[in-house]
mmCIF file of C-alpha atoms in Angstrom:
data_model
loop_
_atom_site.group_PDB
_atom_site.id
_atom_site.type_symbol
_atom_site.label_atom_id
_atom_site.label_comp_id
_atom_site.label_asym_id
_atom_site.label_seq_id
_atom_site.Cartn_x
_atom_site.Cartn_y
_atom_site.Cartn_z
ATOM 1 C CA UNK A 1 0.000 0.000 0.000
ATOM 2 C CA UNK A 2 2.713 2.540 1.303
ATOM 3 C CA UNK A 3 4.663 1.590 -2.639
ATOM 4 C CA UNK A 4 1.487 2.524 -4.130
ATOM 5 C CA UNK A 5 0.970 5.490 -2.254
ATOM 6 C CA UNK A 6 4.688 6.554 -3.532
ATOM 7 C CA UNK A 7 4.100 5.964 -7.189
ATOM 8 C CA UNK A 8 0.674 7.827 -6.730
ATOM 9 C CA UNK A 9 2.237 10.917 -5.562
ATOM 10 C CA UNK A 10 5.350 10.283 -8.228
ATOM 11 C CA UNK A 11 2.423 10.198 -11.446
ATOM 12 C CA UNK A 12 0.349 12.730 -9.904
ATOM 13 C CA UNK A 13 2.335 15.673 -11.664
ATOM 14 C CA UNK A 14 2.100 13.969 -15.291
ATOM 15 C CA UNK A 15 -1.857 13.390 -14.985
ATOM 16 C CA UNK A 16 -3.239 17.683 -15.348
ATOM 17 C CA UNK A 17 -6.937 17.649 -15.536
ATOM 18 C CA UNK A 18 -7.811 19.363 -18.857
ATOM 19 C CA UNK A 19 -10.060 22.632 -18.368
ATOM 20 C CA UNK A 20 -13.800 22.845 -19.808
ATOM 21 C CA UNK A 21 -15.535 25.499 -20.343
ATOM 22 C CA UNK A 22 -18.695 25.569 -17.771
ATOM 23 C CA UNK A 23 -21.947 27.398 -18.473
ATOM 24 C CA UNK A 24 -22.526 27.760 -14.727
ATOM 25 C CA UNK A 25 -19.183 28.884 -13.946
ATOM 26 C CA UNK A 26 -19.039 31.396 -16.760
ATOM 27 C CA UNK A 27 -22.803 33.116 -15.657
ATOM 28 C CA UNK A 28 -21.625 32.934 -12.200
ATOM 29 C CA UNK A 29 -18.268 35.231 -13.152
ATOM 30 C CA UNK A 30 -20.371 37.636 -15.601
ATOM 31 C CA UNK A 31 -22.214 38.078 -12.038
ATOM 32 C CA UNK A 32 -19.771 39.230 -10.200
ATOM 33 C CA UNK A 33 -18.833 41.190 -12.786
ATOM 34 C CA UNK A 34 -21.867 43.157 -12.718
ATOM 35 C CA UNK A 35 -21.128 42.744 -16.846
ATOM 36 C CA UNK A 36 -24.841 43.594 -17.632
ATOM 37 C CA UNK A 37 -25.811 40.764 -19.688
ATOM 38 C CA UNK A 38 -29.353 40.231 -20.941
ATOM 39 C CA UNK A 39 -28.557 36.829 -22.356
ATOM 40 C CA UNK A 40 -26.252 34.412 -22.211
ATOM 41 C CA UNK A 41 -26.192 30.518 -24.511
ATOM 42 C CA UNK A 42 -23.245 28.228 -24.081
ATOM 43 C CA UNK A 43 -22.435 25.651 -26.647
ATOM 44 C CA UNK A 44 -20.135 22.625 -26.264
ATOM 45 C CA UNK A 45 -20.009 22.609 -30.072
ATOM 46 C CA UNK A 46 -21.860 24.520 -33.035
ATOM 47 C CA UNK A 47 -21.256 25.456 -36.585
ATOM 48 C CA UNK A 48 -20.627 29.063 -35.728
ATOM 49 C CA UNK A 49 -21.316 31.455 -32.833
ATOM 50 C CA UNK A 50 -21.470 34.464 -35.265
ATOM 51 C CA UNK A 51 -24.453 32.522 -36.539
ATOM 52 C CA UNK A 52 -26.232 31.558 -33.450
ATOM 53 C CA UNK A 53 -25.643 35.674 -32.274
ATOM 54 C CA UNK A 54 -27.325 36.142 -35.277
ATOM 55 C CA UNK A 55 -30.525 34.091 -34.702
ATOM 56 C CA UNK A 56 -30.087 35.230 -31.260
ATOM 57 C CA UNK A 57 -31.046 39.005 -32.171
ATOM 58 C CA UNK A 58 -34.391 38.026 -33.571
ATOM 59 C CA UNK A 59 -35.115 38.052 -29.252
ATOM 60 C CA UNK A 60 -34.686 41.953 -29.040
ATOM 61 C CA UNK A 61 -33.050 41.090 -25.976
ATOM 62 C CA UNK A 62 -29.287 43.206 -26.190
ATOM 63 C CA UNK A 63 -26.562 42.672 -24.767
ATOM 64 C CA UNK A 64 -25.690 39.131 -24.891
ATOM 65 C CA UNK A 65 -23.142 37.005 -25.359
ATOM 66 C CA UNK A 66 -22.776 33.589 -26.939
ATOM 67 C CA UNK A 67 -20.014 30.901 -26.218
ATOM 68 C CA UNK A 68 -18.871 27.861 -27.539
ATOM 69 C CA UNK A 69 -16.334 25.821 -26.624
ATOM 70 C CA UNK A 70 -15.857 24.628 -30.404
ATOM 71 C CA UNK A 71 -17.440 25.485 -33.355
ATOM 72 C CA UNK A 72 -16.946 23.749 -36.651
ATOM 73 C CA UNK A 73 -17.206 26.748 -39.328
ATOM 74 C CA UNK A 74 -15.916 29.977 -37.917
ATOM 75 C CA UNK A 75 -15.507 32.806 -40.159
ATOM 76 C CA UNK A 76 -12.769 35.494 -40.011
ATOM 77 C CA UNK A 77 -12.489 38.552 -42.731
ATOM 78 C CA UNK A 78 -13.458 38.456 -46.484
ATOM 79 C CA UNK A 79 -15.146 35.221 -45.409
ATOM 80 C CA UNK A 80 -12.065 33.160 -44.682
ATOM 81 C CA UNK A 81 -12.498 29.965 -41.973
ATOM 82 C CA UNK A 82 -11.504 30.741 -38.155
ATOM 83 C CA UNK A 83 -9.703 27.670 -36.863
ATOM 84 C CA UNK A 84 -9.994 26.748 -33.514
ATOM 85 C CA UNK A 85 -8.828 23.299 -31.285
ATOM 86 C CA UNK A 86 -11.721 21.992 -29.127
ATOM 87 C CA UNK A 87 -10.947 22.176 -25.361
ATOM 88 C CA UNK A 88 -7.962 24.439 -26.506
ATOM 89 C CA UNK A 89 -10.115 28.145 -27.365
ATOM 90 C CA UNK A 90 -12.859 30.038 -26.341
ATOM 91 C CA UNK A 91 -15.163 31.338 -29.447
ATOM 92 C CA UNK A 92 -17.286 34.170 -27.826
ATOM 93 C CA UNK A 93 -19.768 36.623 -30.005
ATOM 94 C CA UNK A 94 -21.330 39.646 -28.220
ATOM 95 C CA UNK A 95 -24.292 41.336 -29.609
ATOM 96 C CA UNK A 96 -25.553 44.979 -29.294
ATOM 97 C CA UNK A 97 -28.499 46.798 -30.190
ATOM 98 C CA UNK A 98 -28.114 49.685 -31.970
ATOM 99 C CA UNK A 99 -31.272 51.513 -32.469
ATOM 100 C CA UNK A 100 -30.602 55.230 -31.196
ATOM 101 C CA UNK A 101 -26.601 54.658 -31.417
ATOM 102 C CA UNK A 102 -24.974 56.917 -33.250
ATOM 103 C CA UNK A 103 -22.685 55.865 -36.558
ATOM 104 C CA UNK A 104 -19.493 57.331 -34.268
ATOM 105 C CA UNK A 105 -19.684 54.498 -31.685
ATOM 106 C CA UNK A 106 -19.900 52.130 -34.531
ATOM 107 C CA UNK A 107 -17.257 53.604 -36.186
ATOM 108 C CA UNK A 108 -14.626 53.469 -33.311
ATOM 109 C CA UNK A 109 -16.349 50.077 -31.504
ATOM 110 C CA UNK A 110 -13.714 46.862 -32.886
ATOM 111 C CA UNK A 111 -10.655 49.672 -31.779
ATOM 112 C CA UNK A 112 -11.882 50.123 -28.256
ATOM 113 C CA UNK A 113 -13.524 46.294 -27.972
ATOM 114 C CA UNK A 114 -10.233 45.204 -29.193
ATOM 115 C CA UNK A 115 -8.022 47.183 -27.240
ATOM 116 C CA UNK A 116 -10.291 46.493 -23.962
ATOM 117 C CA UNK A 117 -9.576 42.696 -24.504
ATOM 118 C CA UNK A 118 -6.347 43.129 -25.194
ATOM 119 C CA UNK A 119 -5.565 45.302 -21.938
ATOM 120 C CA UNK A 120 -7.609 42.885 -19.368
ATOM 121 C CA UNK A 121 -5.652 40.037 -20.809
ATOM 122 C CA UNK A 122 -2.485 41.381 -20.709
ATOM 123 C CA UNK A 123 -3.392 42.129 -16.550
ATOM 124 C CA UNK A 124 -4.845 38.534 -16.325
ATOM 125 C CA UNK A 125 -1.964 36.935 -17.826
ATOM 126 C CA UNK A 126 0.752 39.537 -16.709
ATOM 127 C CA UNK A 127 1.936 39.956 -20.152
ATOM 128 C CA UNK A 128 2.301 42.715 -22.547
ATOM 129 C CA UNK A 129 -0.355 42.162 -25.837
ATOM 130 C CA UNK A 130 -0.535 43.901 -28.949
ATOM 131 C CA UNK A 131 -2.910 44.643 -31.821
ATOM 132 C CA UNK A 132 -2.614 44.147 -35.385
ATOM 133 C CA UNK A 133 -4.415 46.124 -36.750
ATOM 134 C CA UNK A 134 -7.625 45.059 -37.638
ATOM 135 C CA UNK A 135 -8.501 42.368 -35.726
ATOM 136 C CA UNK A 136 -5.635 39.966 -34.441
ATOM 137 C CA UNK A 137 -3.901 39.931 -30.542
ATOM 138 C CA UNK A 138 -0.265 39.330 -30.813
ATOM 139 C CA UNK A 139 1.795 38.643 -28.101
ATOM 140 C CA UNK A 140 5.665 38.439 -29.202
ATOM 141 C CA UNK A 141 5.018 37.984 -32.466
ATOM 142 C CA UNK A 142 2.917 35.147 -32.509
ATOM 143 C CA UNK A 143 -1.231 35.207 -32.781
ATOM 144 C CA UNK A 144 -3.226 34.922 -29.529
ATOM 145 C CA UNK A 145 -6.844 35.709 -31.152
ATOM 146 C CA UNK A 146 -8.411 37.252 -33.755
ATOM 147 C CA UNK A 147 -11.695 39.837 -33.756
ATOM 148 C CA UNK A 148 -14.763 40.568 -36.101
ATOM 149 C CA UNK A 149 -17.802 42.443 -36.541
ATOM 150 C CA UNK A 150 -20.587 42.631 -38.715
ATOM 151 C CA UNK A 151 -23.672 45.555 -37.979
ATOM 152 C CA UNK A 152 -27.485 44.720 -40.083
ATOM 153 C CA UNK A 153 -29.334 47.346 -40.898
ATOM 154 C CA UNK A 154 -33.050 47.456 -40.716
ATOM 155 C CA UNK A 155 -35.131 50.143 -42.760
ATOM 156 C CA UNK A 156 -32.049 51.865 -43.980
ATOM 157 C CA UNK A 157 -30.861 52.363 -40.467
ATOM 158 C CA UNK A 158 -28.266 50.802 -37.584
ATOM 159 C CA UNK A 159 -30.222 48.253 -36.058
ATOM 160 C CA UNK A 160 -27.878 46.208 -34.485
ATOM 161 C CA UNK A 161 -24.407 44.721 -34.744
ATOM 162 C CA UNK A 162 -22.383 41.328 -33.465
ATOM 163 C CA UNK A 163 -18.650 40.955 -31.827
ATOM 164 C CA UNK A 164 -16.634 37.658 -32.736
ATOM 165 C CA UNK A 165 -13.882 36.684 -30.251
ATOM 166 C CA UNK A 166 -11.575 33.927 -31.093
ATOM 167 C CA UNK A 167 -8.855 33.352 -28.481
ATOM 168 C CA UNK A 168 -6.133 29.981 -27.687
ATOM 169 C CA UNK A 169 -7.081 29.426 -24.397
ATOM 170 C CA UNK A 170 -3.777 25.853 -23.913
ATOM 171 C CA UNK A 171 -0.940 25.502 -26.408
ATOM 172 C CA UNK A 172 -1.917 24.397 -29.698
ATOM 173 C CA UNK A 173 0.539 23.313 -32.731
ATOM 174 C CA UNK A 174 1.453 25.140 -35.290
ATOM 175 C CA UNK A 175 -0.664 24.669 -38.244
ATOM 176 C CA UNK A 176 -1.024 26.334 -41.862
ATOM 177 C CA UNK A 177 2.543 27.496 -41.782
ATOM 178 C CA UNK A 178 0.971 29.632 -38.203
ATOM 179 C CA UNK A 179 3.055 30.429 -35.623
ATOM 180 C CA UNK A 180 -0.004 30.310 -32.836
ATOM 181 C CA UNK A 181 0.105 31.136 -29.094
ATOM 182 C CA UNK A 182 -1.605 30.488 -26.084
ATOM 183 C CA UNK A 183 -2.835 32.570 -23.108
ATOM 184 C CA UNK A 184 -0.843 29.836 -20.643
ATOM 185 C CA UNK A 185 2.308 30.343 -23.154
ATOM 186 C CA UNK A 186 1.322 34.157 -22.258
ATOM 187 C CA UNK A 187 0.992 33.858 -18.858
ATOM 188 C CA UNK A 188 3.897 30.970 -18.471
ATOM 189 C CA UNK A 189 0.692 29.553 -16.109
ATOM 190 C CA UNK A 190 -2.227 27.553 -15.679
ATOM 191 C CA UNK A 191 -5.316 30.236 -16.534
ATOM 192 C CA UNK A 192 -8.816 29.391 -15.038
ATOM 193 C CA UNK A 193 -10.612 29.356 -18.641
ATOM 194 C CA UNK A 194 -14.287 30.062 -17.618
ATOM 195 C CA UNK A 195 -12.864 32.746 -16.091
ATOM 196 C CA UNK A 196 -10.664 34.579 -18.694
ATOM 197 C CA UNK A 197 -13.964 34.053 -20.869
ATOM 198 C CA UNK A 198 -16.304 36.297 -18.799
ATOM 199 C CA UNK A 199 -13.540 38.813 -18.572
ATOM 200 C CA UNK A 200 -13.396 38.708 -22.467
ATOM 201 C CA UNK A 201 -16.834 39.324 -22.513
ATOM 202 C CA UNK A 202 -16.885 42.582 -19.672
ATOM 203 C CA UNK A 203 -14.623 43.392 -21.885
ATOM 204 C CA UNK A 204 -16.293 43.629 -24.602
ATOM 205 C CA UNK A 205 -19.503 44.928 -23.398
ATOM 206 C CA UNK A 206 -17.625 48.167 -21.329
ATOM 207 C CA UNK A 207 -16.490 49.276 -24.610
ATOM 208 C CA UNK A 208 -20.339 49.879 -25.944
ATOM 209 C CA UNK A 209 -20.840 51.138 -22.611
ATOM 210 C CA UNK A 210 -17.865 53.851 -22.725
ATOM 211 C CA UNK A 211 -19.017 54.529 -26.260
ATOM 212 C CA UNK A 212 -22.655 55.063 -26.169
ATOM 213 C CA UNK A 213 -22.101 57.464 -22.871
ATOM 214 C CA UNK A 214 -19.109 59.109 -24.452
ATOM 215 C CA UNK A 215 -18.688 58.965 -28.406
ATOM 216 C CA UNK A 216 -16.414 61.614 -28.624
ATOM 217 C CA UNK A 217 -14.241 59.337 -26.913
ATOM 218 C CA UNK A 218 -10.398 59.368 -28.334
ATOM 219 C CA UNK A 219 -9.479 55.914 -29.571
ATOM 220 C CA UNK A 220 -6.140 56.793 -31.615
ATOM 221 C CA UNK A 221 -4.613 57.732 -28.214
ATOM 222 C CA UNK A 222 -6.270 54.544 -26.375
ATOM 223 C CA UNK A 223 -5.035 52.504 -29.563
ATOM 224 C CA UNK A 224 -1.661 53.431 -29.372
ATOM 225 C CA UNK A 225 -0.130 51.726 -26.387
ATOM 226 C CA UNK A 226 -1.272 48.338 -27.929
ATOM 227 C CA UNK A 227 -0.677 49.328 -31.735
ATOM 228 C CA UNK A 228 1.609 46.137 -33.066
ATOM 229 C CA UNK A 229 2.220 47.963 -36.768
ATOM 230 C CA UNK A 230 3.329 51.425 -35.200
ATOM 231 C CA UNK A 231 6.466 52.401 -36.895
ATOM 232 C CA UNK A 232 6.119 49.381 -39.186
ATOM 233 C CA UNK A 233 6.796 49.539 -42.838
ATOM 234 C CA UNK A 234 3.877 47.379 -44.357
ATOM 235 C CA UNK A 235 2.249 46.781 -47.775
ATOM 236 C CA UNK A 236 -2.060 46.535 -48.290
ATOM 237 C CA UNK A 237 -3.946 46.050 -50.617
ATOM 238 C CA UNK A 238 -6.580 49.197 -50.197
ATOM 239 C CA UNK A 239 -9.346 48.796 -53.108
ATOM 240 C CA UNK A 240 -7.081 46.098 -55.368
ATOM 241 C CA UNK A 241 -4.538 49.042 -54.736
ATOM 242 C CA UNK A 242 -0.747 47.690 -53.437
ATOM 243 C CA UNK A 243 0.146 50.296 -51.073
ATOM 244 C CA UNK A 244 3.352 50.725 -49.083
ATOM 245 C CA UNK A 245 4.245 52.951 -46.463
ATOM 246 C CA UNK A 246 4.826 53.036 -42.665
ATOM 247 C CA UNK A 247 2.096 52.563 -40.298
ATOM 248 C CA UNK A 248 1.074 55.652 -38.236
ATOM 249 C CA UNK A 249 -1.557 54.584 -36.076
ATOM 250 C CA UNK A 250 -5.433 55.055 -36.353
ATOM 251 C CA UNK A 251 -7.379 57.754 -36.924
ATOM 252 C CA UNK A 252 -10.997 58.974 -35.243
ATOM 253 C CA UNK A 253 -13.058 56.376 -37.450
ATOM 254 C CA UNK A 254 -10.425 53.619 -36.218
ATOM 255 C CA UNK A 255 -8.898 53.589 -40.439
ATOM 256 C CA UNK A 256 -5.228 52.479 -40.514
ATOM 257 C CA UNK A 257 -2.837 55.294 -41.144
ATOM 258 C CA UNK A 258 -0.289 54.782 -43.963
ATOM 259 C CA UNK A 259 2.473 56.962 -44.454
ATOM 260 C CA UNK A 260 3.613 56.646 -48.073
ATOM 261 C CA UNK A 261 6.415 58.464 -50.208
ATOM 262 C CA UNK A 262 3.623 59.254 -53.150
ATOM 263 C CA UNK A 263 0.435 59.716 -51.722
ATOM 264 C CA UNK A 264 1.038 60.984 -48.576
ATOM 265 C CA UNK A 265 -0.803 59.870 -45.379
ATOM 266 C CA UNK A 266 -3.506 57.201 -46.553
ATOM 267 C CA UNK A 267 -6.469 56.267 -44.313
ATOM 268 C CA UNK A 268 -7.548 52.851 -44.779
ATOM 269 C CA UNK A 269 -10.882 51.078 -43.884
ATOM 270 C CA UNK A 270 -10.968 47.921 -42.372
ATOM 271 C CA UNK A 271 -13.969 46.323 -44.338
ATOM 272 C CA UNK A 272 -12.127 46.985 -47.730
ATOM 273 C CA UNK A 273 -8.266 46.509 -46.469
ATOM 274 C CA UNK A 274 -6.218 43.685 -45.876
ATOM 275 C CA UNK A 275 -2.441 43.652 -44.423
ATOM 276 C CA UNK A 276 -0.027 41.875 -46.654
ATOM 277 C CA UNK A 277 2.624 39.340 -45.149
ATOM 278 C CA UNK A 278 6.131 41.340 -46.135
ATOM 279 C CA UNK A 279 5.696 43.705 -43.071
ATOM 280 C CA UNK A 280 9.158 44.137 -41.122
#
């Protein structure tokens, strides 16, 4: 008995207990949070939580938040597929109402949403993250998450708009020629993961909050802390247009500033711009 007590204790180290995500656990954080959520629906798996947010509006009921802990078609920019490992991510999508918002908070929303998550994980995991500009979290180089949103319209008019979160929760493998990272690798640390997800969320939601009580709030300062391109010389493609110039931060509408030799200082839109892979 006393020999298997010793090889017990020996094999204990090598035998971690793998982290789910818990719908009770997550509403009971979001609680104590005082985050202010309507609604909340928890997946283990589903096709896509962008999808499900979607459905989800047809309720009226703003905000909420929807979680899974896989999902088997996620959808990034210009309609390319969002990878993630089951048991390994968190795929989160927050939706808003925006009837009576004005087109500024829109505007300047994925900077501050982005810039919130990045900021409460950087405290959480005692890191420093970054933003590439759109819509990825970088920490050293490597990709922690990635960020989109989509607004619908309704009578010609903001009606109401959805917040997709895709963050490695463990260490994954590389994969697509990738070079992905982890919020443990972050923190060098076991994270509790139901946790880290309702901060992600408060995260999320305080930046509609901030922004519907103060639009004229000033994002290209906020954004610049966290800016990964800053100083950067990068190429896009703006429009089917090659551009190249050094990045220069963000302006008031949350546009990529490019500093080039011919044109001069180029602001470039998110929804029609995408970063090309020779920045140094």
């Amino acid at each position: 008995m006393a020999l298997k007590g010793v090889l017990f204790l020996i094999m204990k180290p090598f035998f971690k207990q793998e982290q789910k995500l818990c719908e009770m656990r997550i509403t009971d954080c979001l609680r104590k949070l005082d985050a202010g959520c309507c609604g909340f629906e928890f997946y283990e798996e589903t096709d896509s939580t962008n999808l499900r947010a979607v459905e989800y509006l047809k309720n009226g009921k703003t905000p909420f938040a929807i979680v899974a802990a896989h999902q088997t078609d996620g959808k990034g920019r210009f309609d390319r597929s969002w990878r993630d490992f089951s048991g390994r991510s968190i795929c989160i999508t927050c939706g808003f109402g925006l009837k009576g918002v004005s087109s500024e908070v829109v505007e300047k929303f994925s900077i501050l949403a982005g810039v919130n998550v990045a900021s409460t994980l950087s405290d959480y995991c005692k890191c420093r993250l970054k933003i590439k500009w759109p819509n990825d979290i970088f920490f050293e180089g490597r990709k922690l998450g990635g960020m989109i949103g989509q607004c619908f319209l309704e009578g010609g008019k903001l009606d109401s708009m959805i917040f997709g979160i895709g963050v490695n929760f463990g260490k994954i493998n590389s994969f697509d020629g990738g070079n992905p990272v982890s919020m443990e690798e972050c923190a060098n640390a076991e994270i509790e993961i139901n946790e880290a997800c309702a901060l992600v969320v408060n995260s999320v939601f305080s930046a509609f909050k901030t922004l519907s009580e103060n639009p004229e709030t000033d994002i290209c300062k906020i954004f610049e802390p966290f800016d990964f391109l800053r100083g950067k010389v990068i190429s896009v493609n703006n429009f089917n247009n090659v551009l190249r110039g050094a990045a220069a931060g963000v302006d008031s509408k949350g546009r990529l500033l490019l500093e080039t030799e011919s044109l001069g200082t180029v602001a470039c839109g998110a929804g029609e711009t995408t970063i090309l892979k020779d920045f140094k």
